[in-house]
Amino acid sequence: IRPDADMSIVGAPTFADEKEIAPYFISNVQFMAKNGFISGVGNNRFAPKATSTREQTVIAAVRIYETYRGQTE
């Protein structure tokens, strides 16, 4: 969406169950959490083995869209 976006994960929050997140996804989860697109399921947990609901997916998509809309140049 935005090639010049800051993709750093410095300062990203950590989740209590972070060790359960697959190593190849951890930086993606950290990026999404740092930017407020996702926030976990409560109690500082991400629940990586749980199924995402439609509502959670829509909320993340809307947050991403609202952050980057109109910034394609």
PDB file of C-alpha atoms in Angstrom:
ATOM      1  CA  ILE A   1       0.000   0.000   0.000  1.00  0.00           C
ATOM      2  CA  ARG A   2       2.763   2.386   0.939  1.00  0.00           C
ATOM      3  CA  PRO A   3       6.317   1.424  -0.086  1.00  0.00           C
ATOM      4  CA  ASP A   4       7.885   4.172   2.027  1.00  0.00           C
ATOM      5  CA  ALA A   5       6.104   3.130   5.240  1.00  0.00           C
ATOM      6  CA  ASP A   6       8.185   2.632   8.368  1.00  0.00           C
ATOM      7  CA  MET A   7       8.393  -1.136   8.647  1.00  0.00           C
ATOM      8  CA  SER A   8      10.466  -1.173  11.832  1.00  0.00           C
ATOM      9  CA  ILE A   9       9.329  -3.187  14.812  1.00  0.00           C
ATOM     10  CA  VAL A  10      11.379  -1.235  17.340  1.00  0.00           C
ATOM     11  CA  GLY A  11       9.144  -0.468  20.290  1.00  0.00           C
ATOM     12  CA  ALA A  12       6.540  -3.062  19.341  1.00  0.00           C
ATOM     13  CA  PRO A  13       4.627  -4.520  22.270  1.00  0.00           C
ATOM     14  CA  THR A  14       5.278  -8.097  23.282  1.00  0.00           C
ATOM     15  CA  PHE A  15       2.613 -10.662  24.059  1.00  0.00           C
ATOM     16  CA  ALA A  16       2.756 -13.137  26.948  1.00  0.00           C
ATOM     17  CA  ASP A  17       2.220 -16.015  24.494  1.00  0.00           C
ATOM     18  CA  GLU A  18       4.645 -14.700  21.868  1.00  0.00           C
ATOM     19  CA  LYS A  19       6.642 -17.951  21.913  1.00  0.00           C
ATOM     20  CA  GLU A  20       3.631 -19.668  20.356  1.00  0.00           C
ATOM     21  CA  ILE A  21       3.775 -17.408  17.280  1.00  0.00           C
ATOM     22  CA  ALA A  22       5.549 -19.082  14.354  1.00  0.00           C
ATOM     23  CA  PRO A  23       9.026 -17.572  13.903  1.00  0.00           C
ATOM     24  CA  TYR A  24       8.296 -16.582  10.311  1.00  0.00           C
ATOM     25  CA  PHE A  25       5.255 -14.520  11.443  1.00  0.00           C
ATOM     26  CA  ILE A  26       6.613 -12.812  14.551  1.00  0.00           C
ATOM     27  CA  SER A  27       7.895  -9.679  12.796  1.00  0.00           C
ATOM     28  CA  ASN A  28       4.540  -9.309  11.005  1.00  0.00           C
ATOM     29  CA  VAL A  29       2.643  -9.572  14.277  1.00  0.00           C
ATOM     30  CA  GLN A  30       5.007  -7.073  15.909  1.00  0.00           C
ATOM     31  CA  PHE A  31       4.548  -4.604  13.024  1.00  0.00           C
ATOM     32  CA  MET A  32       0.758  -4.912  13.154  1.00  0.00           C
ATOM     33  CA  ALA A  33       0.687  -4.498  16.942  1.00  0.00           C
ATOM     34  CA  LYS A  34       3.113  -1.556  16.919  1.00  0.00           C
ATOM     35  CA  ASN A  35       0.909   0.284  14.440  1.00  0.00           C
ATOM     36  CA  GLY A  36      -2.314  -0.468  16.316  1.00  0.00           C
ATOM     37  CA  PHE A  37      -3.827  -2.653  13.617  1.00  0.00           C
ATOM     38  CA  ILE A  38      -4.186  -5.558  16.072  1.00  0.00           C
ATOM     39  CA  SER A  39      -4.161  -5.627  19.850  1.00  0.00           C
ATOM     40  CA  GLY A  40      -4.477  -9.241  20.893  1.00  0.00           C
ATOM     41  CA  VAL A  41      -7.301 -10.984  22.693  1.00  0.00           C
ATOM     42  CA  GLY A  42      -6.850  -9.571  26.193  1.00  0.00           C
ATOM     43  CA  ASN A  43      -4.645 -10.305  29.195  1.00  0.00           C
ATOM     44  CA  ASN A  44      -1.589  -9.448  27.069  1.00  0.00           C
ATOM     45  CA  ARG A  45      -2.226 -12.491  24.874  1.00  0.00           C
ATOM     46  CA  PHE A  46      -2.240 -12.823  21.105  1.00  0.00           C
ATOM     47  CA  ALA A  47      -3.630 -16.386  20.915  1.00  0.00           C
ATOM     48  CA  PRO A  48      -1.799 -17.341  17.705  1.00  0.00           C
ATOM     49  CA  LYS A  49      -3.396 -20.771  17.553  1.00  0.00           C
ATOM     50  CA  ALA A  50      -6.946 -19.432  17.794  1.00  0.00           C
ATOM     51  CA  THR A  51      -9.118 -18.690  14.798  1.00  0.00           C
ATOM     52  CA  SER A  52      -9.594 -15.053  13.849  1.00  0.00           C
ATOM     53  CA  THR A  53     -13.209 -13.926  13.703  1.00  0.00           C
ATOM     54  CA  ARG A  54     -14.694 -12.035  10.776  1.00  0.00           C
ATOM     55  CA  GLU A  55     -15.086  -9.036  13.038  1.00  0.00           C
ATOM     56  CA  GLN A  56     -11.397  -9.059  14.019  1.00  0.00           C
ATOM     57  CA  THR A  57     -10.391  -9.289  10.381  1.00  0.00           C
ATOM     58  CA  VAL A  58     -12.654  -6.417   9.328  1.00  0.00           C
ATOM     59  CA  ILE A  59     -11.416  -4.218  12.176  1.00  0.00           C
ATOM     60  CA  ALA A  60      -7.779  -4.824  11.189  1.00  0.00           C
ATOM     61  CA  ALA A  61      -8.546  -4.119   7.522  1.00  0.00           C
ATOM     62  CA  VAL A  62     -10.355  -0.867   8.373  1.00  0.00           C
ATOM     63  CA  ARG A  63      -7.517   0.287  10.640  1.00  0.00           C
ATOM     64  CA  ILE A  64      -4.949  -0.409   7.915  1.00  0.00           C
ATOM     65  CA  TYR A  65      -7.055   1.365   5.300  1.00  0.00           C
ATOM     66  CA  GLU A  66      -7.636   4.397   7.501  1.00  0.00           C
ATOM     67  CA  THR A  67      -3.929   4.654   8.259  1.00  0.00           C
ATOM     68  CA  TYR A  68      -2.729   4.468   4.666  1.00  0.00           C
ATOM     69  CA  ARG A  69      -5.588   5.831   2.553  1.00  0.00           C
ATOM     70  CA  GLY A  70      -4.597   8.665   0.299  1.00  0.00           C
ATOM     71  CA  GLN A  71      -0.910   8.117   1.001  1.00  0.00           C
ATOM     72  CA  THR A  72       0.066   6.202  -2.127  1.00  0.00           C
ATOM     73  CA  GLU A  73       2.336   8.891  -3.540  1.00  0.00           C
TER      74      GLU A  73
END
